[in-house]
Each structure stands twice: as structure tokens, then as C-alpha cells.
PDB file of C-alpha atoms in Angstrom:
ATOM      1  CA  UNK A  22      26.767  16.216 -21.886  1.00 54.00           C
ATOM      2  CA  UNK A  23      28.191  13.057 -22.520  1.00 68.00           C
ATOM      3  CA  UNK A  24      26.543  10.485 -24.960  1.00 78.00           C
ATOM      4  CA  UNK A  25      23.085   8.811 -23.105  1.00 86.00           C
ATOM      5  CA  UNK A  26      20.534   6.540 -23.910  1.00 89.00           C
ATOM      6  CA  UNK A  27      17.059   8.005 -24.502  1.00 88.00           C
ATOM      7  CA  UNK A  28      15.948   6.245 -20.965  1.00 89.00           C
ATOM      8  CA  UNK A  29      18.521   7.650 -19.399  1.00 88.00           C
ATOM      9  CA  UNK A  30      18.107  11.034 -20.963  1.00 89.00           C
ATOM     10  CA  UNK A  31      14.636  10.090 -19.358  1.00 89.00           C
ATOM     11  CA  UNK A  32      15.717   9.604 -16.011  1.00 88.00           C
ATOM     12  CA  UNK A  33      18.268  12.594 -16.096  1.00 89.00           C
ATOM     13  CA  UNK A  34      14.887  14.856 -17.157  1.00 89.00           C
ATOM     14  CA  UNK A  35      13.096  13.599 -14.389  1.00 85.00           C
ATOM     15  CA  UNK A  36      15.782  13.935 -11.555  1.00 86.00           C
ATOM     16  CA  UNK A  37      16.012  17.665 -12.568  1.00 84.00           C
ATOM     17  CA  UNK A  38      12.524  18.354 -12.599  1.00 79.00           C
ATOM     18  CA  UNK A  39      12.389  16.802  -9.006  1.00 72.00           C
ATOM     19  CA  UNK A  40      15.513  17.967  -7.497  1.00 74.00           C
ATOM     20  CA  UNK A  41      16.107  21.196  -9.738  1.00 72.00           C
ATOM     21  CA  UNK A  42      19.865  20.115  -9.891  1.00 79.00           C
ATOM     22  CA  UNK A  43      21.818  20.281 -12.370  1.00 84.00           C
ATOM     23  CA  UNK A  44      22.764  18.295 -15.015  1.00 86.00           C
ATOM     24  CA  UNK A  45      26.030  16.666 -13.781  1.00 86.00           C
ATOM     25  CA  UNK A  46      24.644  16.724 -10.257  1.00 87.00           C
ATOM     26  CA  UNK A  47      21.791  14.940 -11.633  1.00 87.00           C
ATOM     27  CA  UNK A  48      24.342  12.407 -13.413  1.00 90.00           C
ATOM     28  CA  UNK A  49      26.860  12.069 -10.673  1.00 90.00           C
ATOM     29  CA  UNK A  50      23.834  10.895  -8.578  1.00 90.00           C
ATOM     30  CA  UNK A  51      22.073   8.537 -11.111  1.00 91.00           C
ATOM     31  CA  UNK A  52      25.734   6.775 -12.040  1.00 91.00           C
ATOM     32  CA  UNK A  53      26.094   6.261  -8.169  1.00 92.00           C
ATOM     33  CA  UNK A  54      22.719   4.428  -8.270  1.00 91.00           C
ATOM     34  CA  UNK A  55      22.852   2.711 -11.250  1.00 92.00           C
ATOM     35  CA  UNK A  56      20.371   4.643 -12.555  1.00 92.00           C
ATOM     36  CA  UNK A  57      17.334   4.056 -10.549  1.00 90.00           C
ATOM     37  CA  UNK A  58      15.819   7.441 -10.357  1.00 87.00           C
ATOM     38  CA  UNK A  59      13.723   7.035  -6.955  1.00 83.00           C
ATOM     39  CA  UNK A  60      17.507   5.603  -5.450  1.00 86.00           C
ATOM     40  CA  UNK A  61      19.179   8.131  -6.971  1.00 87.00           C
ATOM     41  CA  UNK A  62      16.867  11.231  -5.293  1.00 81.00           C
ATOM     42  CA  UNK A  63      16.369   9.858  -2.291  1.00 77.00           C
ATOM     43  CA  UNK A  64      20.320   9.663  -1.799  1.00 81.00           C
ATOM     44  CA  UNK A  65      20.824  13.168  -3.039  1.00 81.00           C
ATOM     45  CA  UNK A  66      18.310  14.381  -0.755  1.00 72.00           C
ATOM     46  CA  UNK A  67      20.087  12.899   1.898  1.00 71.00           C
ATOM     47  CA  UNK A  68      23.020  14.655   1.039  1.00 74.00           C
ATOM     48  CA  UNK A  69      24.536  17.795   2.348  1.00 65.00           C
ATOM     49  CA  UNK A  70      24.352  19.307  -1.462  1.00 64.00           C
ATOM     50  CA  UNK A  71      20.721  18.330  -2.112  1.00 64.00           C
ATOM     51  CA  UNK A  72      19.232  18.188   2.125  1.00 57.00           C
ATOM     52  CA  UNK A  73      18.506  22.538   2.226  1.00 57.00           C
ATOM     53  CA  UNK A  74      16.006  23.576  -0.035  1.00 58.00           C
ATOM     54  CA  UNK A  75      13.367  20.821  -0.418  1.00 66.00           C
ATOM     55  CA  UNK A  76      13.879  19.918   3.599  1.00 76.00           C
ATOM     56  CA  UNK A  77      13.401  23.549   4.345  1.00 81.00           C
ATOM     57  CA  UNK A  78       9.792  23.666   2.073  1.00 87.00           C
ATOM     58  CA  UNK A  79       8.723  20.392   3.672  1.00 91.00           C
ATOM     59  CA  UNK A  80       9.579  21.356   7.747  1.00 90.00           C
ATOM     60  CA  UNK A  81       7.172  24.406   6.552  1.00 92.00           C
ATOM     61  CA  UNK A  82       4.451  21.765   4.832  1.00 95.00           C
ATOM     62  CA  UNK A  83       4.753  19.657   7.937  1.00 95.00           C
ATOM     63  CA  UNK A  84       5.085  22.424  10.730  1.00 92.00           C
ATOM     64  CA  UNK A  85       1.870  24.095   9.116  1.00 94.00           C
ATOM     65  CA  UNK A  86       0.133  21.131  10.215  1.00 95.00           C
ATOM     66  CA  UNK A  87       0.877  19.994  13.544  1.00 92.00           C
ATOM     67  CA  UNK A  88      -1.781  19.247  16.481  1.00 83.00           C
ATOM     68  CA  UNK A  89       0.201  20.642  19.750  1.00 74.00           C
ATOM     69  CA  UNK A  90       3.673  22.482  18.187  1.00 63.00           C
ATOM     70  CA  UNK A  91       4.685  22.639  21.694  1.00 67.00           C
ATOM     71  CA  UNK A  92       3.889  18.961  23.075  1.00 72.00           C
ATOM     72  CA  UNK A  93       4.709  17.269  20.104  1.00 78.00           C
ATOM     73  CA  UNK A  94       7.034  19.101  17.843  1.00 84.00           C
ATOM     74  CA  UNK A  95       7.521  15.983  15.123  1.00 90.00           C
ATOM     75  CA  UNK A  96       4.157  14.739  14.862  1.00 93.00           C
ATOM     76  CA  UNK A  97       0.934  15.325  12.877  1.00 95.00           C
ATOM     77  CA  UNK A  98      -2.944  14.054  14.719  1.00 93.00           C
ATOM     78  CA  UNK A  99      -5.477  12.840  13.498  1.00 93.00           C
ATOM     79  CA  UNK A 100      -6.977  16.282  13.112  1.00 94.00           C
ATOM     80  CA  UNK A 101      -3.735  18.036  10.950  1.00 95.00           C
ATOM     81  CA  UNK A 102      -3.471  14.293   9.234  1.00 96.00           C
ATOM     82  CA  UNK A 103      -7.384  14.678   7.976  1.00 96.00           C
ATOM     83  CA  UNK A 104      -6.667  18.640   7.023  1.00 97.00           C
ATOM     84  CA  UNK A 105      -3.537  17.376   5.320  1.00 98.00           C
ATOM     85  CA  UNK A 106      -5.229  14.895   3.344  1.00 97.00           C
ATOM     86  CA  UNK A 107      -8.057  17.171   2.368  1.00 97.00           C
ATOM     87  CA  UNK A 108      -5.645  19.844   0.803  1.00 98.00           C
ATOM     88  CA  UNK A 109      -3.734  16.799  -1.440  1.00 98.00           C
ATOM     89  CA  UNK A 110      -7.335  15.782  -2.544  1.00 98.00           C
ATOM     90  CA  UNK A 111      -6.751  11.817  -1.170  1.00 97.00           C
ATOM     91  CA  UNK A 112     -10.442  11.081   0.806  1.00 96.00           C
ATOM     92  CA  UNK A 113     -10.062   8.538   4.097  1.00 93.00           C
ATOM     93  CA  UNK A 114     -12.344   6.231   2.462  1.00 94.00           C
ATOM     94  CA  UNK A 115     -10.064   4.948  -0.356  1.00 97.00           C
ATOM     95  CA  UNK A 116      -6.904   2.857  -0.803  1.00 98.00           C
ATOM     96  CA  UNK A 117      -4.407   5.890  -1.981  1.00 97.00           C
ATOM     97  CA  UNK A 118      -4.961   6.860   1.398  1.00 97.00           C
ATOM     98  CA  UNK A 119      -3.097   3.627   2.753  1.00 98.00           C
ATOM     99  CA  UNK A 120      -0.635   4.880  -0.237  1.00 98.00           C
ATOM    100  CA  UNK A 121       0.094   7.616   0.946  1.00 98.00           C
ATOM    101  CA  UNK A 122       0.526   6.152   4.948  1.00 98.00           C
ATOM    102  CA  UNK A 123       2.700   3.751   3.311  1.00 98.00           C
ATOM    103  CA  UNK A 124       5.032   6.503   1.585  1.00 97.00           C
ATOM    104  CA  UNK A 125       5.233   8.645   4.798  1.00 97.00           C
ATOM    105  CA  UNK A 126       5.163   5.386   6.866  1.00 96.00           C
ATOM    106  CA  UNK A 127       2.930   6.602   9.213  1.00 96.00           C
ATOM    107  CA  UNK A 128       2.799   4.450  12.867  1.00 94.00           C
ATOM    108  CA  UNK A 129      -0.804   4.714  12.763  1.00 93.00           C
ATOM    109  CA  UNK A 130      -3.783   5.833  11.324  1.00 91.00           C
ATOM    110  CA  UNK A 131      -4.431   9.316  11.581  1.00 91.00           C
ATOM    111  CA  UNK A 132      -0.814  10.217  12.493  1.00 94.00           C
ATOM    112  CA  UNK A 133       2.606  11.229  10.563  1.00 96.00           C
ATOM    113  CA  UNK A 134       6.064  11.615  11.530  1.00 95.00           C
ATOM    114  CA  UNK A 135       8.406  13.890  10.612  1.00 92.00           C
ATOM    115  CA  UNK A 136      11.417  11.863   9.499  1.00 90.00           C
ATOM    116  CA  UNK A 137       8.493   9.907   7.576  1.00 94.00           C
ATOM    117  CA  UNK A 138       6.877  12.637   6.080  1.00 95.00           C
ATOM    118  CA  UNK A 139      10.078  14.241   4.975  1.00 91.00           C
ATOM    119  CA  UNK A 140      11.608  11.000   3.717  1.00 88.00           C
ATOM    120  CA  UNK A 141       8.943  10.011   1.851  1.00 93.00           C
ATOM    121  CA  UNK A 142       8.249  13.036  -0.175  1.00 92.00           C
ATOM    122  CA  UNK A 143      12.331  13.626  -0.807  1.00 85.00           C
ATOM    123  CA  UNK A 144      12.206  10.000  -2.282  1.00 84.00           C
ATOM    124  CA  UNK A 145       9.299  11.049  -4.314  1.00 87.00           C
ATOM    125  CA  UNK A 146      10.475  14.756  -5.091  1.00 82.00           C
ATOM    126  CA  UNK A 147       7.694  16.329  -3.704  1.00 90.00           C
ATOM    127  CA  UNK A 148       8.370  19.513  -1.921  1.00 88.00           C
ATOM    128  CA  UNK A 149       4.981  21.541  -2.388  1.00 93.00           C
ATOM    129  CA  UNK A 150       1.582  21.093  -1.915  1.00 96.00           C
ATOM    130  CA  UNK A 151       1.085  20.530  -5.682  1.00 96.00           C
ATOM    131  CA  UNK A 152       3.247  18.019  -6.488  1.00 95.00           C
ATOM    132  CA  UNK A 153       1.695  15.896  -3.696  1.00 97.00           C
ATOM    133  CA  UNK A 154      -1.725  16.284  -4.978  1.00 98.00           C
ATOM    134  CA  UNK A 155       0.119  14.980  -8.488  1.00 96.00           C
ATOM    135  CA  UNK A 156       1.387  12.360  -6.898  1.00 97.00           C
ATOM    136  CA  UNK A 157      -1.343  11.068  -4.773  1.00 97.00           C
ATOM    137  CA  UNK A 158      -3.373  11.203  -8.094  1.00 97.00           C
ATOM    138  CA  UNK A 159      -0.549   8.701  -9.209  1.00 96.00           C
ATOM    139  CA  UNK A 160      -0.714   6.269  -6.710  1.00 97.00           C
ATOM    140  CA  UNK A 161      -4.360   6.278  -7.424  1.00 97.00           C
ATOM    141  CA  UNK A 162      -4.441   5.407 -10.985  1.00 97.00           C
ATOM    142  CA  UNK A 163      -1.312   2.883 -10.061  1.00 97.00           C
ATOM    143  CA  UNK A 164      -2.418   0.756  -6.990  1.00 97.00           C
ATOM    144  CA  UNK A 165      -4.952  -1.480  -8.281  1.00 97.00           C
ATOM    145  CA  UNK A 166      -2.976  -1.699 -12.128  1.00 96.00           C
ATOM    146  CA  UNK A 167       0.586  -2.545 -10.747  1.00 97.00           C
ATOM    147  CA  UNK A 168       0.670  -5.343  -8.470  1.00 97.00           C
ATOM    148  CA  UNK A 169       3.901  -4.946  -6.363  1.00 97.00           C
ATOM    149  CA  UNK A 170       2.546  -2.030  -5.072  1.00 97.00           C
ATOM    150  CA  UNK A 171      -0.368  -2.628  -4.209  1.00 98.00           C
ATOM    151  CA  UNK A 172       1.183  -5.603  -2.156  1.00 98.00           C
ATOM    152  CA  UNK A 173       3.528  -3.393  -0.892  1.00 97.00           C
ATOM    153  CA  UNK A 174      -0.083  -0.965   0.523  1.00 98.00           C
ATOM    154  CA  UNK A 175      -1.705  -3.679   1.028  1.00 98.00           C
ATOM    155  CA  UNK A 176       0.568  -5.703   3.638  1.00 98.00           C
ATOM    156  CA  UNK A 177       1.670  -1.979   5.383  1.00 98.00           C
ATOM    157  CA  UNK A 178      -2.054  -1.594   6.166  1.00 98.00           C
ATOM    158  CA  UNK A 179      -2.010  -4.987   8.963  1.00 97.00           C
ATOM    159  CA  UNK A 180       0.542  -3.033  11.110  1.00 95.00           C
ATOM    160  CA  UNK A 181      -0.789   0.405  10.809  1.00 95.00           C
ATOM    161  CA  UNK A 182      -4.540  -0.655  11.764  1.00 95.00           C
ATOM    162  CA  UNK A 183      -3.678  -3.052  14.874  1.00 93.00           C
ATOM    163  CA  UNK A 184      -4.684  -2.095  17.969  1.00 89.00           C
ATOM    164  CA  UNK A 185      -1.966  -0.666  20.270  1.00 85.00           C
ATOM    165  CA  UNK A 186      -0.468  -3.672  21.964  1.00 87.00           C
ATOM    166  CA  UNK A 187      -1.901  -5.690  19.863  1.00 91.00           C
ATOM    167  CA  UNK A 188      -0.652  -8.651  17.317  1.00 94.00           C
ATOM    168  CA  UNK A 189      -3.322  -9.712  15.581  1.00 97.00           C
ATOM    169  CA  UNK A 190      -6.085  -7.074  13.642  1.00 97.00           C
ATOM    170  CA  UNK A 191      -9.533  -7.540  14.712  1.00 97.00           C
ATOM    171  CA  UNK A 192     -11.742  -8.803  12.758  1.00 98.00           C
ATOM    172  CA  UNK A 193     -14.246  -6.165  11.739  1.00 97.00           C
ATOM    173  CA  UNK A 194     -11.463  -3.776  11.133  1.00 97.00           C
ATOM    174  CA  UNK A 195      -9.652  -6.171   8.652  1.00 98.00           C
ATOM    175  CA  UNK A 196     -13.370  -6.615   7.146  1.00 98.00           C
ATOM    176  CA  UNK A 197     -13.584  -3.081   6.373  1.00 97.00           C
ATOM    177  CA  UNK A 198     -10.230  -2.862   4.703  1.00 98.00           C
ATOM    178  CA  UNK A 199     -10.778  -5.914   2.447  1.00 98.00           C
ATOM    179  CA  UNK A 200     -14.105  -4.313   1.438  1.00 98.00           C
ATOM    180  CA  UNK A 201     -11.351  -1.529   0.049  1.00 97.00           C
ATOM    181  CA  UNK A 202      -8.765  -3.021  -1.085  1.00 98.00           C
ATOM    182  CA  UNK A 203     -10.752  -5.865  -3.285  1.00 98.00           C
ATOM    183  CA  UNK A 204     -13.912  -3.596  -4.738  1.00 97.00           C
ATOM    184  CA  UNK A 205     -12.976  -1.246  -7.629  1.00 96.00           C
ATOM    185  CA  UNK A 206     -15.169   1.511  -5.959  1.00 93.00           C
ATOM    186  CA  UNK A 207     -12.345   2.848  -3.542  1.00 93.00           C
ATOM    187  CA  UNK A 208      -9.167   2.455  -5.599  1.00 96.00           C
ATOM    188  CA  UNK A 209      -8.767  -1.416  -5.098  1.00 97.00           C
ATOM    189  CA  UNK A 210      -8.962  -4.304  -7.546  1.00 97.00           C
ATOM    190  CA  UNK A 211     -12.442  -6.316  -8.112  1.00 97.00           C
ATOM    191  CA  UNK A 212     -12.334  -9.794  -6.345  1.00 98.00           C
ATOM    192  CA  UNK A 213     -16.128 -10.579  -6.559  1.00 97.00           C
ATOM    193  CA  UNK A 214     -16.257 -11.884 -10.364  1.00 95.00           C
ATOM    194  CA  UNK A 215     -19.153 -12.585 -12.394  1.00 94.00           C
ATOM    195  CA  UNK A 216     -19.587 -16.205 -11.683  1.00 93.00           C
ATOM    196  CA  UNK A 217     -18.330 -16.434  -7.573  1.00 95.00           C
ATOM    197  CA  UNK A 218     -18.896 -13.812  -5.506  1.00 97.00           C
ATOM    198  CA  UNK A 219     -15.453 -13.804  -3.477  1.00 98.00           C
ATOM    199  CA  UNK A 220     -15.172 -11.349  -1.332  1.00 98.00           C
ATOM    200  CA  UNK A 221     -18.735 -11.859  -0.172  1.00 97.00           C
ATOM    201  CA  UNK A 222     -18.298 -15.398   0.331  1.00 98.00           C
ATOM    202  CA  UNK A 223     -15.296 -14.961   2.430  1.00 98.00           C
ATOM    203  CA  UNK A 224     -16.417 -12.649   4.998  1.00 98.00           C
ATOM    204  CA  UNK A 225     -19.191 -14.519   5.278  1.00 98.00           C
ATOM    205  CA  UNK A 226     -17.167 -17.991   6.012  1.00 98.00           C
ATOM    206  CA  UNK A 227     -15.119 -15.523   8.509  1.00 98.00           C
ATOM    207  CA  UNK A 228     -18.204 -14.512   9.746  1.00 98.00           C
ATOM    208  CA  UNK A 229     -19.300 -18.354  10.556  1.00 97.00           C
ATOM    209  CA  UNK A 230     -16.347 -19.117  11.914  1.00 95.00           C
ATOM    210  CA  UNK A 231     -16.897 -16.706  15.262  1.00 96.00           C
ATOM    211  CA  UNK A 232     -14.793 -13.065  13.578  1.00 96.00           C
ATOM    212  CA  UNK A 233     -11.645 -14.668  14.923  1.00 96.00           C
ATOM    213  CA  UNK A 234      -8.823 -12.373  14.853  1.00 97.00           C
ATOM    214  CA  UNK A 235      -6.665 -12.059  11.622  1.00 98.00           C
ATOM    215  CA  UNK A 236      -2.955 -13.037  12.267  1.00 97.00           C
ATOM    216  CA  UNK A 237      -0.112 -11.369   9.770  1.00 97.00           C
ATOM    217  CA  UNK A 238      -0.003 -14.375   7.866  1.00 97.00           C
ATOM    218  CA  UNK A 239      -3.414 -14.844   7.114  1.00 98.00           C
ATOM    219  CA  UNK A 240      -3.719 -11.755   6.036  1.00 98.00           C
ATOM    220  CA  UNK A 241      -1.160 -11.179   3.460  1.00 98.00           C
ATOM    221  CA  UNK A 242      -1.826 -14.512   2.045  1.00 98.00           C
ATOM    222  CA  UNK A 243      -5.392 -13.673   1.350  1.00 98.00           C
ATOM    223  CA  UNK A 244      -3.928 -11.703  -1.354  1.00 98.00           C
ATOM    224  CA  UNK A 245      -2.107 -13.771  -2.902  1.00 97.00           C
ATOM    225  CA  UNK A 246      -4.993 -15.831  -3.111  1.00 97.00           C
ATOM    226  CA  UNK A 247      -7.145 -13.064  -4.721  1.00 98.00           C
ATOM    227  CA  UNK A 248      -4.314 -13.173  -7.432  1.00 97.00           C
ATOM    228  CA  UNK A 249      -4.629 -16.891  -7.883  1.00 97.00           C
ATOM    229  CA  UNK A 250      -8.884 -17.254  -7.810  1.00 97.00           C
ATOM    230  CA  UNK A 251      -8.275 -14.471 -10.696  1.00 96.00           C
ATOM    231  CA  UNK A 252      -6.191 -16.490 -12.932  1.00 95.00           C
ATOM    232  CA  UNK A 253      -7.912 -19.841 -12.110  1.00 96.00           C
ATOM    233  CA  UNK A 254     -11.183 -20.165  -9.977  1.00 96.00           C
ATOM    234  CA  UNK A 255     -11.699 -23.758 -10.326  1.00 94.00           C
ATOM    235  CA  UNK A 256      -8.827 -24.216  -7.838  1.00 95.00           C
ATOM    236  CA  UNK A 257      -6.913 -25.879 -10.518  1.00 94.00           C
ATOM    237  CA  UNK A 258      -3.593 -24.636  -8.348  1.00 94.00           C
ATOM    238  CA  UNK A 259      -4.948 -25.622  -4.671  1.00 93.00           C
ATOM    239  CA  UNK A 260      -3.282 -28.615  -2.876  1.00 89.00           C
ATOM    240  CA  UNK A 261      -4.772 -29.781   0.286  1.00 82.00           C
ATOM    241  CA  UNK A 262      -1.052 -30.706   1.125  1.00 84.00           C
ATOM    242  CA  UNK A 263      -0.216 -26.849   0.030  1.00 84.00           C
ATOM    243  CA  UNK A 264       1.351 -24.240   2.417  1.00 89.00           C
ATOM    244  CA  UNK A 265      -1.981 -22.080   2.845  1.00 94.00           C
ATOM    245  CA  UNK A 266      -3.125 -20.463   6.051  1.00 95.00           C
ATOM    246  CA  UNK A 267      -5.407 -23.090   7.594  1.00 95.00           C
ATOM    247  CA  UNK A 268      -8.386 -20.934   7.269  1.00 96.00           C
ATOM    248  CA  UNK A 269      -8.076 -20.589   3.223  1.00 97.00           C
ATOM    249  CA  UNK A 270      -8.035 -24.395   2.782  1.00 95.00           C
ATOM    250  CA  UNK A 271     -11.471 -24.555   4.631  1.00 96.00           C
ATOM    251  CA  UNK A 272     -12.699 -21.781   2.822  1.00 97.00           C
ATOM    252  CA  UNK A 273     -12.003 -23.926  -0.690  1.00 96.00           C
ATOM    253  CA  UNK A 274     -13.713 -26.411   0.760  1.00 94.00           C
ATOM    254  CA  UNK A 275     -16.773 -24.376   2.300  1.00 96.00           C
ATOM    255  CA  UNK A 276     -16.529 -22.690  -1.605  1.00 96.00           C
ATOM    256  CA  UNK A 277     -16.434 -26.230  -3.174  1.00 94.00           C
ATOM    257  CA  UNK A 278     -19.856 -27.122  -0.957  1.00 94.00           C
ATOM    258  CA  UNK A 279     -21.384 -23.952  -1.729  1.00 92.00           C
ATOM    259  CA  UNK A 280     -20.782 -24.806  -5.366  1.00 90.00           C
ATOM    260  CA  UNK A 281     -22.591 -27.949  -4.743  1.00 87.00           C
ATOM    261  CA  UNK A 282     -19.436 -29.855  -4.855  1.00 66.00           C
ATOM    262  CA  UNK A 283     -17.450 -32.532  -2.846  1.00 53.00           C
ATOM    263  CA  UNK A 284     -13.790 -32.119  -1.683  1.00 48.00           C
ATOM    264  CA  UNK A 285     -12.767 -34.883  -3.598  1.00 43.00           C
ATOM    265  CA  UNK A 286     -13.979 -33.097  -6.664  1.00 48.00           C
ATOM    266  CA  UNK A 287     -11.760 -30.328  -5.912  1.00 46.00           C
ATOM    267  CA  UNK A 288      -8.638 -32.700  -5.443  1.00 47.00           C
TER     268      UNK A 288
END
């Protein structure tokens, strides 16, 4: 083997131990992707030389799991999607289960795909039961530490838990899911702090305001507000002349009152 770098000794290790290639298989494929391991695997598993043996083990994983094999060969329900889940140890109740609909990008809650399941556990190298439960205990510990992806989960989730025909998410659902995805308890990151109770304050203001429905914008900006309250909650960053959702800059405000304070103050 030619001379490597120890991360790219790394990333050779790991493309094996997904892919159980070999070595200049494992190289050819890692060069070809600039050495981006999760490029590099998904491509070979898309490829004639890598597609048999781990697509084989996951039709079987998938098959084993199906609702109606004769009505709807390429789909998991809700009741093989809930069995499923069970056996990788990921509970409905917590925010590596939106992880793991994100991977498989599932078109609703409750149901997978084929070509999702079986492209999102190639690009993982996950072929058995086992290494999903590994991996599912990954996304857990990695959701609420690494940022990016738990954007990624988090904006995935307003599409997958609209109502058919829908374009907005109703309220009470998107209530529930920002319970999850801002209270440690599930998997998600703590929003409520020790001096302003956040998340409690803003489904309350929602809750004033009639339980409108949540548009897509809305929605994925109220995390990147959560990000910015946690650096700075004294608004120090909000501009009443900023680009926020309409609905966040009345919520400083209604914040600013309940803090016994007077817009200008926050200005």
C-alpha cells in the first residue's frame, strides 16, 4: 500500500469495515471522492462491484418487514415501521427517530421506502440489524452535540409531519415536535434556560395568538433563533429592521414586556 496519512489510513479502515472491500477497492473509491468516506461508500454501493451483497442483506431486512407484500411490494406501514424501530432500539417518542426518517427519507411518518431505506443504510454501511442499532445509537449521542445535523433532522421533520395536501403544519403537531427537539429529555437540545423559560414562553405566545398554522419559514427559523437566544438572550443581535419571520419579532417584544421591559429598551 502506497504511503497515506494516518486520517486517511483512517478512512481506508473504515470503508473496509463498512463495505468489506478491499484495500485498493477501498482506495480507488476514496481517491474518486476526495476522500470523504460517506461519498466514497455511497458511490461504491451504487456500483455494479459493490451493489450485490449489502443490497441483497438489506431487500431481506426490508422485505421481512413489509405491511401487504402483495399490494405494496416497496413500502413499509406504520405497523412494520414501529416493529422495525423496536428491533434497532430507536423509541417513537425521541428525536433519533426523526434521524433515522431523515436517513431513509421516509415520505411520512410511519412509512419507508425501499430506494430510501436501501440508500440510506448503503451510505451509512449498514447492512444488518446490528449495525443499525450502532448507528441509531450514534445519531443519538450526535443530534443535539453537532449542530448541522440536527438542522439537517430538524428542518426534514416540517415536510414529513404535514398533513397530506397540506402546506403549512398544524399547530399542535409542530407544538409537540418543538417540545422534542428543544428539551434534553428526548434527544434534543435544552432551550428553556435558567433565567427565561423559552420554549414555554413561545408556545404560549403561539398559543395567544389563535394556534395559527406554522409555514416552512417560520419554522426553520425558530431554530436558528434557539441558536441565537443561547449565545445572547438579551437580544443584543435582534433588529426590528432584521429579516425574521414576523411572528419572532412580536415574540421579542411580547418577551421584552414579559420581562417588564419596553421595546425601546430592546432597540
Amino acid at each position: 500500500m502506497p504511503p497515506y496519512s494516518s486520517a486517511q489510513k483512517q478512512q481506508i479502515a473504515q470503508f473496509i469495515n463498512f463495505t468489506q472491500a478491499k484495500d485498493a477497492v477501498a482506495t480507488k473509491f476514496l481517491r474518486a471522492a476526495r476522500w470523504d468516506v460517506e461519498q466514497a461508500i455511497d458511490a461504491y454501493f451504487q456500483s455494479p462491484q459493490g451493489a450485490g451483497g449489502a443490497t441483497s442483506a438489506l431487500n431481506k431486512i426490508f422485505d421481512s418487514y413489509r405491511d401487504a407484500p402483495d399490494e405494496n411490494p416497496d413500502s413499509i406501514g406504520i405497523e412494520g415501521a414501529m416493529k422495525y424501530l423496536g428491533d434497532i432500539q430507536v423509541q417513537l417518542d425521541e428525536v433519533a427517530c426523526l434521524g433515522i426518517a431523515e436517513l431513509l427519507q421516509s415520505p411520512s411518518m410511519g412509512e419507508f421506502t425501499r430506494d430510501g431505506f436501501l440508500n440510506g443504510w448503503r451510505r451509512v454501511g449498514c447492512d444488518a440489524l446490528d449495525k443499525m442499532v450502532a448507528h441509531a445509537a450514534t445519531l443519538r449521542a450526535q443530534i443535539p452535540s453537532q449542530p448541522d445535523l440536527f438542522r439537517r433532522v430538524y428542518r426534514y421533520t416540517f415536510p414529513l409531519c404535514r398533513m397530506q395536501g397540506q402546506r403549512n403544519l398544524q399547530f399542535d403537531i409542530a407544538a409537540e415536535q418543538w417540545r422534542l427537539f428543544f428539551t434534553p429529555d428526548n434527544g434534543g437540545v435544552e432551550w428553556n434556560s435558567a433565567t427565561t423559560p423559552w420554549l414555554d414562553w413561545w408556545i404560549e405566545f403561539l398559543e395567544e395568538r389563535g394556534k395559527r398554522p406554522i409555514n416552512k419559514d417560520l419554522w426553520e427559523q425558530v431554530e436558528v433563533f434557539m441558536r441565537r437566544t443561547q449565545e445572547d438572550e438579551e437580544f443584543g443581535w435582534w433588529s426590528a429592521d432584521g429579516a425574521w419571520p414576523g411572528a419572532l419579532d412580536d415574540f421579542v417584544v411580547w418577551v421584552q414586556k414579559k420581562r417588564g421591559k419596553t421595546e425601546m429598551e430592546v432597540e
